[in-house]
Short mmCIF file of N, CA and C in Angstrom, two decimals:
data_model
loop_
_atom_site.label_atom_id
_atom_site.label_comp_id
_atom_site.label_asym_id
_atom_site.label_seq_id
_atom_site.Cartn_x
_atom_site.Cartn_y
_atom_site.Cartn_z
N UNK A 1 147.90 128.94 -32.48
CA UNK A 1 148.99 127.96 -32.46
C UNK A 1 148.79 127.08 -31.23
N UNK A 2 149.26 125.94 -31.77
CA UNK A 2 149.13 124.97 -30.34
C UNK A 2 150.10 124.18 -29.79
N UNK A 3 150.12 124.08 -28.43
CA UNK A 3 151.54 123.90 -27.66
C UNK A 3 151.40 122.99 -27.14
N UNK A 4 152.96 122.38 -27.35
CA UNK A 4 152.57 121.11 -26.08
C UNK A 4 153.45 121.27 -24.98
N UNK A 5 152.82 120.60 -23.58
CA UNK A 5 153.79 121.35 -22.20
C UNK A 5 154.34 119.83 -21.76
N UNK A 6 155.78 119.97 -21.36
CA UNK A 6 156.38 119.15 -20.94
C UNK A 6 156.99 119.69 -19.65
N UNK A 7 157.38 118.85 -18.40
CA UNK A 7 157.59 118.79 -17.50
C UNK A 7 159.45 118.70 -17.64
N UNK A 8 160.01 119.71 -17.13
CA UNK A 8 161.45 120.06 -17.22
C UNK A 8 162.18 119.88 -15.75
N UNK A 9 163.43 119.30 -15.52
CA UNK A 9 163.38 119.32 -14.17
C UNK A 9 164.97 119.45 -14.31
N UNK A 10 165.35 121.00 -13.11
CA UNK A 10 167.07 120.82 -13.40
C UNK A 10 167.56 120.62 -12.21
N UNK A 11 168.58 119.65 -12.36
CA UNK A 11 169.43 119.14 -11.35
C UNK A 11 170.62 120.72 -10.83
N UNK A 12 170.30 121.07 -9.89
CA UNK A 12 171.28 121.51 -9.41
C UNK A 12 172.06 121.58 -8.29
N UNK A 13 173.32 121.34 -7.82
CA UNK A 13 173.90 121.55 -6.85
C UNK A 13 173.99 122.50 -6.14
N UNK A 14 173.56 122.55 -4.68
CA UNK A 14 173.66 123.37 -3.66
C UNK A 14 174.61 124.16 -3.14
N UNK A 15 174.26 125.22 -2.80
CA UNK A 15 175.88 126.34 -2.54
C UNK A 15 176.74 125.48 -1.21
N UNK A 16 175.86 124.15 -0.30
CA UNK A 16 176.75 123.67 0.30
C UNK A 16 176.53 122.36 0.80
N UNK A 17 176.82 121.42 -0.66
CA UNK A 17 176.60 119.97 -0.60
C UNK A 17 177.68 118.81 0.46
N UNK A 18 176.67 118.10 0.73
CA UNK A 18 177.63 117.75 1.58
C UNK A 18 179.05 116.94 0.75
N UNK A 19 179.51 116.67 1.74
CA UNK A 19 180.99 116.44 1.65
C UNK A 19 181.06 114.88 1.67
N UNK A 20 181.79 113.89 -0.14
CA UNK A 20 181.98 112.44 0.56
C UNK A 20 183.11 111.92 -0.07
N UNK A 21 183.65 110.80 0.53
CA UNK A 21 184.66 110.58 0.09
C UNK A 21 184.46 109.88 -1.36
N UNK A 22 185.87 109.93 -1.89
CA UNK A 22 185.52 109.42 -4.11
C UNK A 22 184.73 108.11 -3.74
N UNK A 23 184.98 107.10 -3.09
CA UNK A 23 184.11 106.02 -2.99
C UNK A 23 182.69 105.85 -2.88
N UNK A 24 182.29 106.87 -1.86
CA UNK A 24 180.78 107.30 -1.43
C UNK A 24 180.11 107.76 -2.77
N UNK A 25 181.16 108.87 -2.95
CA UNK A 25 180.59 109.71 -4.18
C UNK A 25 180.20 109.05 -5.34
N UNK A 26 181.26 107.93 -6.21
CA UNK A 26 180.89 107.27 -7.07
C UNK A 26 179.65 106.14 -6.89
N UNK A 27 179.58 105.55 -5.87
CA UNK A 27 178.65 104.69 -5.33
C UNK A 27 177.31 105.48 -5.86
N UNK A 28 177.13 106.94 -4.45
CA UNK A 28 176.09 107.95 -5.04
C UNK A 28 175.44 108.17 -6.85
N UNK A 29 176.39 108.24 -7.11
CA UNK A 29 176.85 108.50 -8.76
C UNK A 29 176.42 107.69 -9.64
N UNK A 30 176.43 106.55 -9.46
CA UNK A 30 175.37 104.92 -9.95
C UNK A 30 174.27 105.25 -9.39
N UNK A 31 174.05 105.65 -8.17
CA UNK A 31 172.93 104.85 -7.63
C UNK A 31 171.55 106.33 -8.53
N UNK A 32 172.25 107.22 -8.68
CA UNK A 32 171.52 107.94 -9.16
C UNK A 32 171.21 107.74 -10.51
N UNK A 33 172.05 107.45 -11.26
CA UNK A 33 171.81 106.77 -12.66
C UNK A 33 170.96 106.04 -12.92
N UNK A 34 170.89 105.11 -12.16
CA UNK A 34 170.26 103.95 -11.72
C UNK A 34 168.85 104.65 -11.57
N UNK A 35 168.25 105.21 -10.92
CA UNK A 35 167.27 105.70 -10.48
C UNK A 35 166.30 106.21 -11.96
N UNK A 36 167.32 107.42 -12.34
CA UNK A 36 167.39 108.07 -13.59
C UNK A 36 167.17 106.82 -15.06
N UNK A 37 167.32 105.75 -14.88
CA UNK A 37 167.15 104.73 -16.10
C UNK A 37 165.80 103.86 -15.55
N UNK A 38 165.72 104.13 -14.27
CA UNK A 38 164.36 103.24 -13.86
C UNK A 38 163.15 103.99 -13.91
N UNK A 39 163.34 105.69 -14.13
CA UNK A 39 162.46 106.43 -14.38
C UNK A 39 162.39 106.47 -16.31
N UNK A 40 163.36 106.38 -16.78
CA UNK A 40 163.43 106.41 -18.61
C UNK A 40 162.78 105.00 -18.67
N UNK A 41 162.80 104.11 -18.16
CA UNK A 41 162.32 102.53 -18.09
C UNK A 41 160.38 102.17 -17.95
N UNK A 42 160.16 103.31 -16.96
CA UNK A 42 158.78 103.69 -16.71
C UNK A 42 157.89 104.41 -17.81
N UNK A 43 159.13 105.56 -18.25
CA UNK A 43 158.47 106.00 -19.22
C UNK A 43 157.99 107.33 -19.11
N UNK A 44 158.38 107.58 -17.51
CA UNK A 44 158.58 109.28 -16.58
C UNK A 44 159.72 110.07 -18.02
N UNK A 45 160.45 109.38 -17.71
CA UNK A 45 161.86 110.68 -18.43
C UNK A 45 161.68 110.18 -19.30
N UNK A 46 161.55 111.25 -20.55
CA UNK A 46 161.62 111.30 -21.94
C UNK A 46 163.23 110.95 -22.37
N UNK A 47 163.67 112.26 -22.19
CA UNK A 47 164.76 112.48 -22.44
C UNK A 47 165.87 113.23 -20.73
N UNK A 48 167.50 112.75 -21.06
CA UNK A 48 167.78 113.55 -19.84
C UNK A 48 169.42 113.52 -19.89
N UNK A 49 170.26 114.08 -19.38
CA UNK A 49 171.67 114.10 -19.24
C UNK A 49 171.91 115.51 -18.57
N UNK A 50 173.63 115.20 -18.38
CA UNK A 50 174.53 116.27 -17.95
C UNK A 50 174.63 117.36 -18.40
N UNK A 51 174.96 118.50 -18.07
CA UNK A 51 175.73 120.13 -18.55
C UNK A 51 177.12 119.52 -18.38
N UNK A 52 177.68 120.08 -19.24
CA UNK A 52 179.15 120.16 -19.06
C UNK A 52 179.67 121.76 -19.87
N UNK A 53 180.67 122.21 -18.74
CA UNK A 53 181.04 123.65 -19.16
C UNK A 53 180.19 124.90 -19.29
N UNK A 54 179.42 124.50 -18.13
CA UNK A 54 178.28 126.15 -18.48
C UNK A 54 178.62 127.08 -17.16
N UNK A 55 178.12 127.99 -17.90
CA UNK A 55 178.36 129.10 -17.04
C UNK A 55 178.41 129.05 -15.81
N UNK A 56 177.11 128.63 -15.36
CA UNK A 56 176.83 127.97 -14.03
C UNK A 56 177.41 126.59 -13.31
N UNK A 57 178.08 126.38 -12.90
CA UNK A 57 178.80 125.17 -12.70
C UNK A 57 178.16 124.39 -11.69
N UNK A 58 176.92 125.29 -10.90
CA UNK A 58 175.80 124.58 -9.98
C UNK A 58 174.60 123.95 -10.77
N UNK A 59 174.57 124.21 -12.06
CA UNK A 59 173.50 123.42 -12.64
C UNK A 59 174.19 122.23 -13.55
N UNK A 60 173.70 121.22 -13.23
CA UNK A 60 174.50 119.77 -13.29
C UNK A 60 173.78 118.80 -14.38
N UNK A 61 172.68 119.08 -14.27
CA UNK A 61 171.53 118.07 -15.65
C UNK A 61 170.12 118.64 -16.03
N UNK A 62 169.33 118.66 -16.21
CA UNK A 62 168.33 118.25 -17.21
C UNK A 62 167.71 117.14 -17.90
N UNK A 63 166.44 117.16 -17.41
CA UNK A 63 165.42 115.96 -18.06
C UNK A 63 163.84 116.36 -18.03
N UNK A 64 163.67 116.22 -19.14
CA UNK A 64 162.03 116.21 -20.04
C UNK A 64 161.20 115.51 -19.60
N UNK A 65 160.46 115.03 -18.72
CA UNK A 65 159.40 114.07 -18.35
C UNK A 65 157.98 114.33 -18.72
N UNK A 66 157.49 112.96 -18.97
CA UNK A 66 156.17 113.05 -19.57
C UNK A 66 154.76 113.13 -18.82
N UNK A 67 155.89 113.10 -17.02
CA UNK A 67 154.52 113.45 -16.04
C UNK A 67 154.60 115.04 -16.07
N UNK A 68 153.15 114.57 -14.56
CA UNK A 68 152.82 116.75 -14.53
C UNK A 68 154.13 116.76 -13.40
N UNK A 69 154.03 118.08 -13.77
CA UNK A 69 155.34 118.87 -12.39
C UNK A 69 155.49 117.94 -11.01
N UNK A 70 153.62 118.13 -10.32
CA UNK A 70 153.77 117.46 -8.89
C UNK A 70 154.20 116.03 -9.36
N UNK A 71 154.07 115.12 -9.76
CA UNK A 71 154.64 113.77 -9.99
C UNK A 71 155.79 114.12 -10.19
N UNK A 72 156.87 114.45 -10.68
CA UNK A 72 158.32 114.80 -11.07
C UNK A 72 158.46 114.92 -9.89
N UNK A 73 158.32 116.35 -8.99
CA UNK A 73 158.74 116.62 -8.20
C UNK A 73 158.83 115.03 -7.05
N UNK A 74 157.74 114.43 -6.76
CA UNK A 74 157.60 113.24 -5.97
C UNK A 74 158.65 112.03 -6.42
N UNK A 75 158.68 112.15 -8.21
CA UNK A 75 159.87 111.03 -8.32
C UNK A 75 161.28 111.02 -8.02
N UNK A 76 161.53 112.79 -8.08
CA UNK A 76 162.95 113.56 -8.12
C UNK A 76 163.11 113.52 -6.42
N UNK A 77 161.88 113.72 -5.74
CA UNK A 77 162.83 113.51 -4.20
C UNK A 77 163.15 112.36 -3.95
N UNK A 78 163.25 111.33 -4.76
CA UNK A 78 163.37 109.86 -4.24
C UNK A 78 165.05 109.66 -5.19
N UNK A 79 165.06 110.67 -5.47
CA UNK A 79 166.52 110.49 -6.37
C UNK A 79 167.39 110.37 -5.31
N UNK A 80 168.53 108.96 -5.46
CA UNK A 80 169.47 109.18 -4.22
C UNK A 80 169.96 110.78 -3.75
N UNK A 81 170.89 110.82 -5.03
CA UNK A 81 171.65 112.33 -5.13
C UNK A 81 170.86 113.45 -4.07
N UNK A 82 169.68 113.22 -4.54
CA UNK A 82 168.75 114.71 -4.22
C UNK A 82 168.46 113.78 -3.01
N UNK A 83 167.94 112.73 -2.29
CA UNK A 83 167.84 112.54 -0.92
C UNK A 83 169.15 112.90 0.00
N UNK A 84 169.94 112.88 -0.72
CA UNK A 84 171.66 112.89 -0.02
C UNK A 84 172.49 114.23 0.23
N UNK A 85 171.48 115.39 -0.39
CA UNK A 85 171.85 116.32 -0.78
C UNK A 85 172.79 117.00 -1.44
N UNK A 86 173.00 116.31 -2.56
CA UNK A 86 174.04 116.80 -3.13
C UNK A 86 173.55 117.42 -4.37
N UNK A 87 172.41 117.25 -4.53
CA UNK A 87 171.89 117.56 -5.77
C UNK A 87 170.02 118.68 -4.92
N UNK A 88 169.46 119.47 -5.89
CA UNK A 88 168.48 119.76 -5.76
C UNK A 88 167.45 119.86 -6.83
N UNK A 89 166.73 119.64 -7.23
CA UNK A 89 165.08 118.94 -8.09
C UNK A 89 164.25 120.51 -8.18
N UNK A 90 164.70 121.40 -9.45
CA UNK A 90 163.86 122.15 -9.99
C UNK A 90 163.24 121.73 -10.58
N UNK A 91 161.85 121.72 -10.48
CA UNK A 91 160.90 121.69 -11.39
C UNK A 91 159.60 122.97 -12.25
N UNK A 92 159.67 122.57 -13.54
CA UNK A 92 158.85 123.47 -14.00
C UNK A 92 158.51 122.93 -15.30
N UNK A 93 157.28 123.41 -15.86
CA UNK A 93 156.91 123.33 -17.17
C UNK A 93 157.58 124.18 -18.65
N UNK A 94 157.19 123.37 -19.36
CA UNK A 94 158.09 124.08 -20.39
C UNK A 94 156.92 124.12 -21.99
N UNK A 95 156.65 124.60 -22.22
CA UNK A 95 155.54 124.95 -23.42
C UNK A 95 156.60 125.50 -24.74
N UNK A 96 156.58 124.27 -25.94
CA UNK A 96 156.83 124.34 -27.00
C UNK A 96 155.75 124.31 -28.37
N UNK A 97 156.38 124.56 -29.55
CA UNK A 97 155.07 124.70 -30.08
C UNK A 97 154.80 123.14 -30.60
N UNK A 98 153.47 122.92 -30.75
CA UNK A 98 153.20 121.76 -30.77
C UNK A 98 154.17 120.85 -32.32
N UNK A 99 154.43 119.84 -32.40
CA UNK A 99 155.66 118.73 -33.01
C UNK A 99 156.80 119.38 -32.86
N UNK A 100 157.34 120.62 -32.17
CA UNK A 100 158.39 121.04 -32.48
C UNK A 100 159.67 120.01 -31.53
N UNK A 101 159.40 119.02 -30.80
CA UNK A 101 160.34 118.89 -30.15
C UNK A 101 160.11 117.24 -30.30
N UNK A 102 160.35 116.07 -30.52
CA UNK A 102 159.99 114.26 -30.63
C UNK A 102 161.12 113.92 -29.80
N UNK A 103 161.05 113.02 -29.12
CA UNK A 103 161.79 112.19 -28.60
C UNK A 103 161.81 110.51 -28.54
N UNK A 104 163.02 110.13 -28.72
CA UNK A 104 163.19 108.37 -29.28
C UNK A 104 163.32 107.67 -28.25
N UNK A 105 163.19 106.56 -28.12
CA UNK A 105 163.65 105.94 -26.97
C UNK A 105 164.45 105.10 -27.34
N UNK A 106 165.79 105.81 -26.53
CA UNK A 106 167.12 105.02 -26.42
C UNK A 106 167.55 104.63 -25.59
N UNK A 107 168.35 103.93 -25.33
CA UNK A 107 168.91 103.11 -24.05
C UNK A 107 169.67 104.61 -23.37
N UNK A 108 169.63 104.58 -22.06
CA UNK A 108 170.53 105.43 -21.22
C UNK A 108 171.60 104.35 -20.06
N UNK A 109 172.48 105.03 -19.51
CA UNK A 109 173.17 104.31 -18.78
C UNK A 109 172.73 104.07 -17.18
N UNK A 110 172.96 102.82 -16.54
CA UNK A 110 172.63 102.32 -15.38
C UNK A 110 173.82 102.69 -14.46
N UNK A 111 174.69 102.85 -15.23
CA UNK A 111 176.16 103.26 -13.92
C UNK A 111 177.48 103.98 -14.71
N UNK A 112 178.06 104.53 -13.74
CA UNK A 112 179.29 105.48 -14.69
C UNK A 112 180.18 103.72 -15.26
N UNK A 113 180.27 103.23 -15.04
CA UNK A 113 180.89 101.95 -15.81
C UNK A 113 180.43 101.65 -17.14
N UNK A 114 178.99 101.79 -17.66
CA UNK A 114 178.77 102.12 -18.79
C UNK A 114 178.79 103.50 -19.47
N UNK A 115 179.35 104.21 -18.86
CA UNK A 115 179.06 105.35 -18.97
C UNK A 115 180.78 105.11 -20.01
N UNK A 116 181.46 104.66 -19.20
CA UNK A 116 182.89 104.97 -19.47
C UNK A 116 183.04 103.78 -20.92
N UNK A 117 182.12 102.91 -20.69
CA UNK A 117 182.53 101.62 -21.64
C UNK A 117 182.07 101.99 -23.15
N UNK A 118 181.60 103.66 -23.40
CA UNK A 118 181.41 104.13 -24.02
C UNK A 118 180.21 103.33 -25.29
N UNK A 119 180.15 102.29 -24.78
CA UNK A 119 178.94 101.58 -26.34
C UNK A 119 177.50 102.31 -26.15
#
């Protein structure tokens, strides 16, 4: 059987992120999006979004990229969030069996303002 390996990377929050006010935070909050659509734009992130309601309430997202690990890792420290520490950049490979998994390219969002404008 033959596999194909994709580059997995999970966003998680630190047992002690720093501290900012809602203004900072939302600012942060775009600017990471932002980052995150200029990497789907490149053609790095396949696919990528939020957890909501898991067990773990320190693991925050997930995204599929079509580089190797060390490149992820180099694009993910340039992530505001993760320069700012509020966020931290697991990376690892992920081996599926080969067509089992396609991905489309769809528009993602540049800021929680589209996020909210729901189209």
């Amino acid at each position: 059987m033959r596999f194909d390996q994709h580059t997995v990377v999970l966003l998680v929050r630190p047992t002690d992120p720093p501290e900012l006010p809602r203004d900072a935070a939302d600012r942060l909050q775009d600017a990471h999006l932002a980052h995150q659509a200029g990497l789907v734009e490149q053609g790095a992130v396949l696919a990528a979004g939020p957890f909501l309601g898991g067990d773990d309430e320190r693991v925050r997202g997930f995204a599929v990229l079509s580089v190797d690990p060390e490149m992820a890792r180099e694009l993910y420290a340039n992530d505001p969030a993760v320069r700012a520490g509020r966020l931290v950049a697991q990376v690892m490979s992920w081996m599926v069996p080969e067509g089992n998994v396609r991905f489309e390219n769809v528009p993602v969002p540049k800021s929680m303002l589209e996020v909210a404008a729901g189209d």
